[in-house]
């Protein structure tokens, strides 16, 4: 059997498959179904300084080969994540976990990351810069290279753990933002977050989502995600984590050929809760079919 | 929760656009009346949440209304075809607080989950009254089925074409010990106001996963935020917080 292991920012993963933030909670809904230690790791629900209820409902809309969500970062806040979620997780997951962090100011990010940095279970900090900057007129941090770099520097200053900056695809030049984060000290880049989308209900003639717009993801966005992963991986020296529409072992390999060191799976988990386990179990077969003996050898292979 | 394949035993119309589907498969994850299942349909990205109407060791019965593309697709399915279904979702109704004379109030396709609930309450020796609310006579289903179980059954129609004219709240019995309800939100609000005992109400929301992982279905309650798919769909009257 071929080798599935990869090294992500200095930490060895048994395989490159990582459930994406917001689609895997804090792990235990899935731990009821299968041993989640089969995963490379997983990225937990976007965590913020203060507890958040999130947006009004409806928050979900179906699309052709995908979905829109406008959950609005519902989470219990970093203190409760540390005092309640992480201890619960310890009983079913012994690998380092990826801590996904969101914020609405540079200080928010630094505060949350500093607390999570102290947690032994946390392997990486994945910093989601798609959120609006309340001090920057509500523009997302991830749409301006300087703002993304400022978050990166602030987080790097408070942690010794690898910092992966998670980028928004809703920008004109993703490469300049990735490079600004690399220059500011990021240890890795993950992409893509959801694409801004919308649906209208023909019966009510109103947007399906209470917030009107939301984040589009799922298999439909795979080609866009792959293209962005390819562009960014070619432009930076640090590892790239690819995601967006991944739902099969073939997709994982395609993302890795585009330059991804590891691959996250989001919306697909919501439809088939076993998908990540199934992908991992299917990888050896697909590797054999394409004569791949070690996954780490194919990273960026399409360049 | 369990993911498994069910095969369709029968799929028959009850009215113009309401169908009853009997499926056979592994029902072991279903633990309470009022739980729901989440059904995968080919070509549809998200699953479709539908209440458990009835179940036993091998079969599952659901009743669904054709409202869009997914349910339209279900209506066209034939016996022998299979469906990938997540079962055992949600909390379901709690039987313990029912008292001797519970009343069950269902509106439209909110009626189905009350069927297995009625069976269970009758098995506990309760005197069960059921009020089924529809818009008009042609939409009525399951009146005889509830009668056959031995429930005191009343029907209301909004246009008065059958049974009592009005809403389910217009046919509340004089005396009851507890209520259970499922239906559209305006009906739930009316039931909330019209009832003078405590009770349980089942809610709907657009869902991403149906098993607690995505936070797509959250609602605020007096006892904190809850996921309709996990801590719901059934809420106790005392914890409900109506928004706007
Ligand atoms: C817990 C629960 C139990 C339910 N039980 C029943 C039942 O027993 N019988 C029945 O007929 N219906 C029931 N529904 C409603 C049923 O889920 C929708 O009618 C169905 O999903 C519509 O699918 P569609 O493809 O035909 O409609 P479309 O409008 O084409 O669906 C588009 C998307 O919106 C979602 N959606 C549309 N309407 C609803 C709704 N009312 N609630 C939640 N999601 C919706 C669909 O699931 C899909 O993701 C229940 C809903 C919930 C949440
Ligand atoms: C319901 C839902 C919630 C999400 N929540 C978060 C989040 O809290 N933080 C984050 O960085 N990304 C979040 N995402 C984005 C995913 O992690 C991922 O980047 C995106 O969905 C693309 O992958 P996919 O096409 O496989 O879903 C969420 C996605 C979905 C579908
Ligand atoms: S639908 Fe995903 S948490 Fe309820």
Coordinates of C-alpha atoms and ligand atoms in Angstrom, one line a residue:
Chain A
X1 CA 0.0 0.0 0.0
X2 CA 1.2 3.5 -0.9
X3 CA 2.2 6.1 1.7
X4 CA -0.5 8.6 2.6
X5 CA 1.5 10.7 5.1
X6 CA 2.4 14.3 4.6
X7 CA 4.1 16.9 6.7
X8 CA 2.1 20.0 7.3
X9 CA 4.2 22.9 8.8
X10 CA 6.4 20.5 10.8
X11 CA 3.7 18.2 12.0
X12 CA 3.3 14.7 10.4
X13 CA -0.2 13.8 9.3
X14 CA -1.1 10.1 8.7
X15 CA -3.0 11.3 5.6
X16 CA -3.8 14.6 4.1
X17 CA -7.6 14.5 4.7
X18 CA -8.9 17.2 7.0
X19 CA -12.6 18.0 7.6
X20 CA -13.0 21.8 7.1
X21 CA -14.0 24.3 9.7
X22 CA -17.8 24.7 10.3
X23 CA -18.7 21.4 8.9
X24 CA -17.4 19.2 11.6
X25 CA -18.4 21.0 14.8
X26 CA -15.9 20.1 17.6
X27 CA -15.7 16.6 16.3
X28 CA -18.0 14.5 18.5
X29 CA -21.1 14.3 16.3
X30 CA -18.9 12.4 13.9
X31 CA -17.1 10.5 16.7
X32 CA -20.4 8.8 17.4
X33 CA -20.2 7.4 13.8
X34 CA -16.6 6.4 13.3
X35 CA -13.2 6.6 14.9
X36 CA -12.2 10.2 13.9
X37 CA -8.6 9.3 14.7
X38 CA -8.6 7.9 11.2
X39 CA -8.4 11.5 9.9
X40 CA -5.2 13.4 9.3
X41 CA -6.7 16.0 11.7
X42 CA -9.7 18.3 11.6
X43 CA -10.3 22.0 11.7
X44 CA -12.8 22.9 14.4
X45 CA -15.7 25.4 14.2
X46 CA -14.6 29.0 13.7
X47 CA -13.9 30.3 17.2
X48 CA -14.1 33.9 18.3
X49 CA -13.2 35.9 21.4
X50 CA -16.9 36.3 22.5
X51 CA -19.7 33.8 22.2
X52 CA -21.9 34.3 19.1
X53 CA -25.4 33.1 18.2
X54 CA -24.8 33.9 14.6
X55 CA -27.2 35.1 11.9
X56 CA -31.0 34.8 11.8
X57 CA -32.5 31.7 10.1
X58 CA -32.9 30.5 7.4
X59 CA -29.1 30.2 7.2
X60 CA -29.0 27.4 4.6
X61 CA -29.9 27.3 0.9
X62 CA -29.5 24.4 -1.5
X63 CA -27.8 25.0 -4.9
X64 CA -27.0 22.8 -7.9
X65 CA -24.0 20.7 -6.6
X66 CA -23.6 22.8 -3.5
X67 CA -25.1 24.9 -0.8
X68 CA -25.0 28.4 0.7
X69 CA -24.6 29.0 4.4
X70 CA -24.9 32.1 6.4
X71 CA -24.3 30.6 9.9
X72 CA -22.5 33.7 11.0
X73 CA -19.8 32.0 13.1
X74 CA -22.0 30.7 15.8
X75 CA -19.7 29.4 18.5
X76 CA -19.6 29.5 22.3
X77 CA -16.5 31.8 22.5
X78 CA -12.9 30.9 23.1
X79 CA -13.1 30.5 26.9
X80 CA -15.9 27.9 26.6
X81 CA -14.2 26.2 23.7
X82 CA -11.2 25.7 26.0
X83 CA -13.2 24.8 29.2
X84 CA -15.9 22.6 27.6
X85 CA -15.3 21.6 24.0
X86 CA -11.6 20.7 24.1
X87 CA -11.9 18.4 27.2
X88 CA -14.8 16.6 25.5
X89 CA -12.8 16.2 22.3
X90 CA -9.9 14.7 24.3
X91 CA -11.9 11.6 24.9
X92 CA -12.4 10.8 21.2
X93 CA -9.4 12.5 19.4
X94 CA -5.8 12.1 20.4
X95 CA -4.1 13.8 17.4
X96 CA -3.2 17.5 17.2
X97 CA -6.3 19.5 16.1
X98 CA -6.4 22.5 13.9
X99 CA -7.9 25.5 15.7
X100 CA -9.9 27.7 13.4
X101 CA -10.0 31.3 14.6
X102 CA -12.1 34.3 13.5
X103 CA -12.2 37.9 14.6
X104 CA -13.5 41.3 14.0
X105 CA -10.4 43.3 14.9
X106 CA -6.7 42.5 14.9
X107 CA -6.8 42.5 18.7
X108 CA -9.7 39.9 18.7
X109 CA -7.5 37.5 16.6
X110 CA -4.5 38.0 18.8
X111 CA -6.6 37.4 22.0
X112 CA -8.2 34.2 20.7
X113 CA -5.0 32.8 19.3
X114 CA -3.0 33.5 22.4
X115 CA -5.5 31.4 24.5
X116 CA -5.6 28.6 22.0
X117 CA -1.8 28.6 21.6
X118 CA -1.6 27.4 25.3
X119 CA -3.7 24.3 24.6
X120 CA -1.7 21.2 24.2
X121 CA -4.3 19.6 21.9
X122 CA -3.9 22.5 19.3
X123 CA -1.5 21.7 16.6
X124 CA -2.0 24.5 14.1
X125 CA -3.9 27.8 14.2
X126 CA -5.9 28.3 11.1
X127 CA -6.8 32.0 10.9
X128 CA -9.9 32.8 8.9
X129 CA -9.4 36.3 7.5
X130 CA -12.8 36.3 5.6
X131 CA -14.5 38.2 8.4
X132 CA -15.4 41.9 8.3
X133 CA -13.1 44.3 10.0
X134 CA -15.2 46.4 12.3
X135 CA -12.4 49.1 12.4
X136 CA -11.9 48.9 8.7
X137 CA -15.4 49.9 7.5
X138 CA -16.6 46.3 7.6
X139 CA -14.4 45.3 4.7
X140 CA -13.1 41.7 5.1
X141 CA -9.5 41.4 6.3
X142 CA -8.9 39.0 3.6
X143 CA -9.6 41.4 0.8
X144 CA -6.7 43.7 1.5
X145 CA -3.1 42.5 1.6
X146 CA -2.2 45.0 4.3
X147 CA -5.1 44.0 6.6
X148 CA -4.4 40.3 6.1
X149 CA -0.7 40.9 6.9
X150 CA -1.6 42.8 10.0
X151 CA -3.6 39.9 11.3
X152 CA -0.8 37.5 10.4
X153 CA 1.8 39.6 12.3
X154 CA -0.5 40.0 15.4
X155 CA -1.1 36.3 15.6
X156 CA 2.5 35.3 15.0
X157 CA 3.5 37.5 17.9
X158 CA 1.4 35.5 20.4
X159 CA 2.0 31.9 19.3
X160 CA 4.7 29.4 18.7
X161 CA 2.4 27.1 16.8
X162 CA 2.3 27.0 13.0
X163 CA -0.1 29.7 11.7
X164 CA -2.1 29.0 8.6
X165 CA -3.9 31.9 7.1
X166 CA -7.2 30.9 5.5
X167 CA -8.0 33.1 2.5
X168 CA -11.3 34.3 1.0
X169 CA -11.8 33.7 -2.7
X170 CA -13.9 36.9 -3.0
X171 CA -11.0 39.0 -4.2
X172 CA -9.5 40.1 -7.5
X173 CA -5.9 39.0 -6.8
X174 CA -5.6 36.1 -4.4
X175 CA -1.9 35.8 -5.0
X176 CA -1.0 39.3 -3.7
X177 CA -2.9 38.5 -0.5
X178 CA -1.2 35.1 0.0
X179 CA 2.2 36.7 -0.6
X180 CA 1.5 39.5 1.9
X181 CA 0.7 36.8 4.5
X182 CA 3.8 34.9 3.7
X183 CA 5.9 38.0 4.0
X184 CA 4.2 38.8 7.4
X185 CA 5.4 35.4 8.7
X186 CA 2.6 32.9 7.9
X187 CA 3.7 29.3 8.1
X188 CA 1.0 28.2 5.6
X189 CA -1.9 29.3 3.6
X190 CA -5.3 27.5 3.3
X191 CA -7.9 28.3 0.7
X192 CA -10.6 28.7 -0.3
X193 CA -13.3 29.8 2.1
X194 CA -16.8 30.1 0.6
X195 CA -17.7 32.2 -2.4
X196 CA -20.4 34.9 -1.9
X197 CA -23.6 33.6 -3.3
X198 CA -27.4 34.0 -3.2
X199 CA -30.7 32.2 -3.9
X200 CA -34.2 33.6 -4.3
X201 CA -37.4 31.6 -3.5
X202 CA -39.8 31.8 -6.4
X203 CA -42.8 31.2 -4.2
X204 CA -42.1 34.1 -1.8
X205 CA -40.0 36.1 -4.3
X206 CA -37.5 36.8 -1.4
X207 CA -34.0 35.6 -0.8
X208 CA -33.9 32.1 0.8
X209 CA -31.3 33.2 3.3
X210 CA -32.4 35.7 6.0
X211 CA -29.1 37.5 5.6
X212 CA -29.9 37.6 1.8
X213 CA -26.4 36.4 0.8
X214 CA -24.1 33.7 2.1
X215 CA -21.1 31.5 1.4
X216 CA -21.4 29.2 -1.5
X217 CA -19.5 25.9 -1.3
X218 CA -19.6 22.3 -2.4
X219 CA -18.6 20.4 -5.5
X220 CA -19.7 23.2 -7.8
X221 CA -16.8 25.4 -6.6
X222 CA -14.1 22.8 -7.1
X223 CA -12.6 24.2 -10.4
X224 CA -12.4 27.7 -9.0
X225 CA -10.8 26.4 -5.8
X226 CA -8.3 24.3 -7.7
X227 CA -7.3 27.2 -9.9
X228 CA -6.7 29.4 -6.8
X229 CA -4.7 26.7 -5.0
X230 CA -2.6 26.3 -8.2
X231 CA -2.0 30.1 -8.4
X232 CA -1.1 30.5 -4.8
X233 CA 1.0 27.3 -4.5
X234 CA 3.1 28.6 -7.4
X235 CA 3.6 32.0 -5.8
X236 CA 4.6 31.1 -2.2
X237 CA 7.2 28.9 -0.6
X238 CA 5.1 27.9 2.4
X239 CA 2.7 24.9 2.4
X240 CA -0.8 25.3 1.0
X241 CA -3.9 23.5 2.3
X242 CA -6.4 23.2 -0.6
X243 CA -10.2 23.0 -0.2
X244 CA -13.4 23.9 -2.0
X245 CA -15.7 21.2 -3.3
X246 CA -13.6 18.2 -2.5
X247 CA -15.7 15.1 -2.3
X248 CA -13.6 12.1 -3.5
X249 CA -10.1 10.6 -3.4
X250 CA -9.6 11.8 -7.0
X251 CA -10.4 15.3 -5.9
X252 CA -7.8 15.1 -3.1
X253 CA -5.2 14.0 -5.6
X254 CA -6.1 16.7 -8.0
X255 CA -5.8 19.3 -5.3
X256 CA -2.4 17.9 -4.3
X257 CA -1.2 18.0 -7.9
X258 CA -2.2 21.7 -8.0
X259 CA 0.1 22.3 -5.1
X260 CA -1.8 21.4 -1.9
X261 CA 0.1 19.7 0.9
X262 CA -3.1 18.7 2.6
X263 CA -6.7 18.9 1.6
X264 CA -9.8 20.0 3.6
X265 CA -13.3 18.7 2.9
X266 CA -16.3 20.9 3.9
X267 CA -19.9 20.7 2.7
X268 CA -19.6 17.1 1.6
X269 CA -19.4 16.0 5.3
X270 CA -22.9 17.4 5.9
X271 CA -24.4 15.2 3.2
X272 CA -22.4 12.1 3.8
X273 CA -21.1 12.1 7.4
X274 CA -18.7 9.2 6.5
X275 CA -17.1 11.0 3.5
X276 CA -13.7 11.8 5.0
X277 CA -13.3 8.2 6.3
X278 CA -14.4 6.9 2.9
X279 CA -12.0 9.1 1.0
X280 CA -9.1 8.0 3.2
X281 CA -10.0 4.4 2.7
X282 CA -10.3 4.9 -1.1
X283 CA -7.0 6.8 -1.5
X284 CA -4.8 3.6 -1.8
X285 CA -7.0 2.3 -4.6
X286 CA -6.9 5.6 -6.5
X287 CA -3.1 6.0 -5.9
X288 CA -2.5 2.5 -7.3
X289 CA -4.6 3.3 -10.3
X290 CA -2.5 6.4 -11.1
X291 CA 0.8 4.7 -10.0
X292 CA 1.4 7.0 -7.0
X293 CA 3.5 5.3 -4.3
X294 CA 3.7 8.2 -1.9
X295 CA 1.2 11.1 -1.8
X296 CA 3.8 13.6 -0.6
X297 CA 5.7 13.1 -3.9
X298 CA 2.8 14.5 -6.0
X299 CA 2.4 17.8 -4.2
X300 CA 2.6 20.5 -6.9
X301 CA 3.1 17.8 -9.5
X302 CA 1.1 19.6 -12.2
X303 CA 3.5 22.6 -12.2
Chain B
X1 CA -27.9 8.2 14.1
X2 CA -27.4 5.7 11.4
X3 CA -26.9 5.9 7.7
X4 CA -28.4 3.1 5.7
X5 CA -30.2 2.1 2.5
X6 CA -34.0 1.6 2.6
X7 CA -36.0 0.1 -0.1
X8 CA -39.4 1.4 -1.1
X9 CA -42.3 -1.0 -0.3
X10 CA -45.0 1.3 -1.4
X11 CA -45.5 5.0 -2.4
X12 CA -49.1 6.0 -2.7
X13 CA -51.0 9.3 -2.9
X14 CA -53.2 10.2 0.1
X15 CA -54.4 13.4 -1.5
X16 CA -53.6 15.5 -4.6
X17 CA -50.1 16.2 -3.4
X18 CA -49.5 14.3 -0.2
X19 CA -47.9 10.9 -0.4
X20 CA -47.3 8.0 2.0
X21 CA -44.2 6.0 1.5
X22 CA -43.4 2.8 3.3
X23 CA -39.8 1.8 3.4
X24 CA -38.0 -1.3 4.6
X25 CA -34.6 -1.2 6.2
X26 CA -32.7 -0.8 9.5
X27 CA -34.9 1.3 11.9
X28 CA -32.8 0.5 15.0
X29 CA -31.6 4.1 15.4
X30 CA -35.1 5.5 15.7
X31 CA -35.8 5.8 19.4
X32 CA -38.8 8.2 19.9
X33 CA -41.9 9.5 18.1
X34 CA -41.3 12.9 16.6
X35 CA -37.8 12.2 15.4
X36 CA -37.0 12.7 11.7
X37 CA -35.0 11.1 9.0
X38 CA -32.9 12.9 6.3
X39 CA -33.2 11.5 2.8
X40 CA -30.7 11.7 0.0
X41 CA -32.1 12.2 -3.5
X42 CA -30.1 11.7 -6.6
X43 CA -29.1 14.9 -8.2
X44 CA -29.9 16.9 -5.0
X45 CA -27.1 18.2 -2.9
X46 CA -28.7 18.4 0.5
X47 CA -30.8 15.7 2.1
X48 CA -34.6 16.2 2.7
X49 CA -35.7 16.1 6.4
X50 CA -39.0 14.3 6.9
X51 CA -40.7 13.2 10.1
X52 CA -41.1 9.6 11.1
X53 CA -44.8 8.9 10.9
X54 CA -44.6 5.3 12.0
X55 CA -42.0 2.6 12.4
X56 CA -41.5 -0.9 13.6
X57 CA -38.5 -3.3 13.6
X58 CA -38.2 -3.4 9.8
X59 CA -40.3 -0.6 8.3
X60 CA -40.5 3.1 8.3
X61 CA -43.5 5.1 7.2
X62 CA -43.2 8.7 6.1
X63 CA -45.9 11.1 4.7
X64 CA -44.7 14.0 2.6
X65 CA -46.2 16.8 0.6
X66 CA -44.9 17.7 -2.8
X67 CA -43.7 21.3 -2.5
X68 CA -40.6 21.4 -4.7
X69 CA -38.2 19.5 -6.9
X70 CA -37.0 17.0 -4.3
X71 CA -40.4 15.9 -3.0
X72 CA -41.6 15.8 -6.7
X73 CA -38.8 13.4 -7.3
X74 CA -39.8 11.3 -4.3
X75 CA -43.4 11.1 -5.6
X76 CA -42.2 9.6 -8.9
X77 CA -40.3 6.7 -7.2
X78 CA -41.5 3.2 -7.5
X79 CA -41.5 0.2 -5.1
X80 CA -38.1 -1.6 -5.1
X81 CA -36.1 1.6 -5.6
X82 CA -33.7 2.4 -2.8
X83 CA -33.0 5.6 -0.7
X84 CA -30.0 6.5 1.4
X85 CA -31.4 7.7 4.7
X86 CA -30.0 9.0 7.9
X87 CA -32.3 7.8 10.7
X88 CA -32.7 8.5 14.4
X89 CA -32.3 12.3 14.1
X90 CA -33.6 14.8 16.7
X91 CA -34.9 14.4 20.2
X92 CA -38.5 13.4 19.5
X93 CA -41.5 13.8 21.9
X94 CA -41.2 12.8 25.5
X95 CA -44.1 10.6 26.7
X96 CA -43.6 11.0 30.4
X97 CA -45.4 14.3 31.0
X98 CA -48.6 13.4 29.1
X99 CA -50.9 12.8 32.0
X100 CA -54.1 10.8 31.5
X101 CA -55.7 12.8 28.7
X102 CA -53.2 14.3 26.3
X103 CA -54.4 16.2 23.2
X104 CA -52.5 16.0 19.9
X105 CA -52.8 18.9 17.5
X106 CA -51.6 18.5 13.9
X107 CA -51.7 20.9 11.0
X108 CA -51.2 19.7 7.4
X109 CA -48.0 17.7 7.0
X110 CA -47.5 18.3 10.7
X111 CA -49.9 15.5 11.3
X112 CA -47.6 12.5 10.5
X113 CA -45.3 12.5 13.5
X114 CA -48.4 12.5 15.8
X115 CA -49.4 9.1 14.5
X116 CA -46.7 7.0 16.1
X117 CA -46.9 9.3 19.2
X118 CA -50.6 8.4 19.5
X119 CA -49.8 4.7 19.3
X120 CA -47.3 5.0 22.0
X121 CA -49.5 7.1 24.3
X122 CA -52.4 4.6 23.8
X123 CA -50.1 1.8 24.6
X124 CA -49.5 3.5 27.9
X125 CA -53.2 3.5 28.6
X126 CA -53.8 7.2 27.9
X127 CA -57.1 8.6 26.6
X128 CA -55.8 10.3 23.4
X129 CA -57.7 13.1 21.7
X130 CA -56.5 14.2 18.2
X131 CA -57.3 17.4 16.4
X132 CA -56.3 17.5 12.7
X133 CA -56.3 20.8 10.9
X134 CA -56.4 21.3 7.1
X135 CA -57.3 24.0 4.7
X136 CA -60.1 22.2 2.9
X137 CA -61.8 18.8 2.7
X138 CA -59.7 17.6 -0.2
X139 CA -56.5 17.9 1.8
X140 CA -57.6 15.7 4.7
X141 CA -55.7 12.5 5.4
X142 CA -55.3 10.0 8.2
X143 CA -58.6 10.8 10.0
X144 CA -59.7 7.1 9.8
X145 CA -56.2 5.9 10.8
X146 CA -56.3 7.9 14.0
X147 CA -59.9 6.7 14.7
X148 CA -58.8 3.1 14.0
X149 CA -56.1 3.4 16.7
X150 CA -58.8 4.4 19.1
X151 CA -58.2 8.1 19.4
X152 CA -61.0 10.6 19.8
X153 CA -60.5 12.3 16.5
X154 CA -61.7 15.8 15.3
X155 CA -61.0 17.5 12.0
X156 CA -61.1 21.3 11.4
X157 CA -60.9 22.9 8.0
X158 CA -60.2 26.6 7.4
X159 CA -63.0 26.9 4.8
X160 CA -65.5 24.8 6.8
X161 CA -65.8 22.2 3.9
X162 CA -65.4 19.4 6.4
X163 CA -65.5 19.0 10.2
X164 CA -65.4 22.1 12.3
X165 CA -64.8 25.4 10.5
X166 CA -61.6 27.1 11.7
X167 CA -58.2 26.1 13.2
X168 CA -57.1 23.3 15.4
X169 CA -57.4 25.7 18.3
X170 CA -61.1 26.0 17.7
X171 CA -61.5 22.3 18.5
X172 CA -59.5 22.1 21.6
X173 CA -61.3 19.7 24.0
X174 CA -62.5 21.2 27.3
X175 CA -60.3 19.2 29.4
X176 CA -56.8 17.8 28.6
X177 CA -53.8 17.1 30.7
X178 CA -51.0 18.0 28.2
X179 CA -50.6 18.9 24.5
X180 CA -48.4 17.8 21.7
X181 CA -48.3 19.6 18.4
X182 CA -46.7 19.9 15.0
X183 CA -47.5 22.1 12.1
X184 CA -46.7 25.4 10.4
X185 CA -45.3 28.1 12.7
X186 CA -48.4 30.4 12.8
X187 CA -50.4 27.4 14.0
X188 CA -47.8 26.6 16.7
X189 CA -48.0 30.2 17.9
X190 CA -51.8 29.9 18.1
X191 CA -51.6 26.7 20.0
X192 CA -49.1 28.2 22.3
X193 CA -51.6 31.0 23.2
X194 CA -54.7 28.9 23.2
X195 CA -53.5 26.0 25.5
X196 CA -53.7 26.2 29.2
X197 CA -51.4 23.3 30.0
X198 CA -47.8 22.6 29.3
X199 CA -46.9 20.7 26.2
X200 CA -44.4 20.1 23.4
X201 CA -44.1 21.6 20.0
X202 CA -42.2 20.4 16.9
X203 CA -40.4 23.0 14.8
X204 CA -39.0 23.1 11.2
X205 CA -36.0 24.8 9.8
X206 CA -33.8 24.7 6.7
X207 CA -31.1 22.2 7.5
X208 CA -27.5 21.7 6.3
X209 CA -26.7 18.4 7.9
X210 CA -29.6 17.4 10.2
X211 CA -27.3 15.9 12.8
X212 CA -25.8 18.8 14.7
X213 CA -22.6 19.5 12.8
X214 CA -23.2 22.8 10.9
X215 CA -25.2 25.2 13.1
X216 CA -27.5 25.8 10.1
X217 CA -30.7 25.3 12.1
X218 CA -30.1 27.1 15.4
X219 CA -32.8 28.9 17.3
X220 CA -32.8 30.9 20.5
X221 CA -34.8 29.5 23.4
X222 CA -35.3 30.7 27.0
X223 CA -32.8 28.0 28.0
X224 CA -30.1 29.0 25.4
X225 CA -29.4 28.4 21.8
X226 CA -30.5 25.1 20.4
X227 CA -30.1 23.2 17.2
X228 CA -33.5 22.2 15.8
X229 CA -32.0 19.1 14.3
X230 CA -30.3 17.9 17.5
X231 CA -31.8 19.4 20.7
X232 CA -35.1 19.7 18.7
X233 CA -37.2 19.5 16.6
X234 CA -39.4 19.1 19.7
X235 CA -39.3 22.0 22.3
X236 CA -41.1 22.3 25.6
X237 CA -43.6 25.1 25.7
X238 CA -41.8 26.6 28.7
X239 CA -38.5 27.1 26.8
X240 CA -39.9 28.6 23.6
X241 CA -38.9 32.2 22.7
X242 CA -40.9 33.6 19.8
X243 CA -38.9 36.0 17.7
X244 CA -40.6 38.9 16.0
Ligands
LIG1 C1 -37.7 18.2 11.2 C2 -38.5 18.3 9.9 C3 -39.5 17.4 9.6 C4 -40.3 17.5 8.5 N1 -41.3 16.6 8.3 C5 -42.0 16.7 7.2 C6 -43.0 15.7 6.9 O1 -43.2 14.8 7.7 N2 -43.7 15.8 5.8 C7 -43.5 16.8 4.9 O2 -44.2 16.8 3.8 N3 -42.6 17.7 5.1 C8 -41.8 17.7 6.2 N4 -40.8 18.6 6.4 C9 -40.6 19.7 5.4 C10 -39.7 19.1 4.2 O3 -38.4 18.9 4.7 C11 -39.7 20.0 3.0 O4 -41.0 20.1 2.5 C12 -38.8 19.4 1.9 O5 -37.5 19.5 2.3 C13 -39.0 20.2 0.6 O6 -38.1 19.6 -0.4 P1 -38.3 20.0 -1.9 O7 -37.0 19.6 -2.6 O8 -39.5 19.4 -2.4 O9 -38.5 21.6 -1.9 P2 -37.5 22.7 -2.4 O10 -38.1 24.0 -2.0 O11 -37.1 22.5 -3.8 O12 -36.2 22.5 -1.5 C14 -35.1 23.3 -1.6 C15 -34.3 23.2 -0.2 O13 -35.1 23.8 0.8 C16 -35.3 22.9 1.8 N5 -36.7 23.1 2.4 C17 -37.8 23.5 1.6 N6 -38.9 23.6 2.5 C18 -38.5 23.2 3.7 C19 -39.1 23.1 4.9 N7 -40.4 23.4 5.1 N8 -38.4 22.7 6.0 C20 -37.1 22.5 5.9 N9 -36.4 22.5 4.7 C21 -37.1 22.9 3.6 C22 -35.2 21.5 1.2 O14 -34.9 20.5 2.1 C23 -34.1 21.8 0.2 O15 -32.8 21.8 0.9 C24 -40.0 18.6 7.6 C25 -39.0 19.5 7.8 C26 -38.2 19.4 9.0 C27 -37.1 20.4 9.2
LIG2 C1 -21.9 25.3 7.1 C2 -20.6 25.8 6.9 C3 -19.9 26.5 8.0 C4 -18.6 27.0 7.8 N1 -18.0 27.7 8.8 C5 -16.7 28.1 8.7 C6 -16.0 28.7 9.8 O1 -16.5 28.8 10.9 N2 -14.7 29.1 9.6 C7 -14.1 28.9 8.4 O2 -12.9 29.3 8.3 N3 -14.7 28.4 7.3 C8 -16.0 28.0 7.5 N4 -16.7 27.4 6.4 C9 -15.9 27.2 5.1 C10 -15.4 25.8 4.9 O3 -14.4 25.5 5.9 C11 -14.7 25.7 3.6 O4 -13.6 26.7 3.5 C12 -15.6 26.0 2.4 O5 -16.9 25.5 2.7 C13 -15.1 25.3 1.1 O6 -15.1 24.0 1.2 P1 -16.3 23.0 0.7 O7 -16.6 23.4 -0.7 O8 -15.7 21.6 0.8 O9 -17.4 23.2 1.6 C14 -18.0 26.9 6.5 C15 -18.6 26.2 5.5 C16 -19.9 25.6 5.7 C17 -20.5 24.9 4.6
LIG3 S1 -28.8 21.2 10.3 FE1 -26.7 21.1 10.7 S2 -26.7 21.6 12.9 FE2 -28.8 21.4 12.5

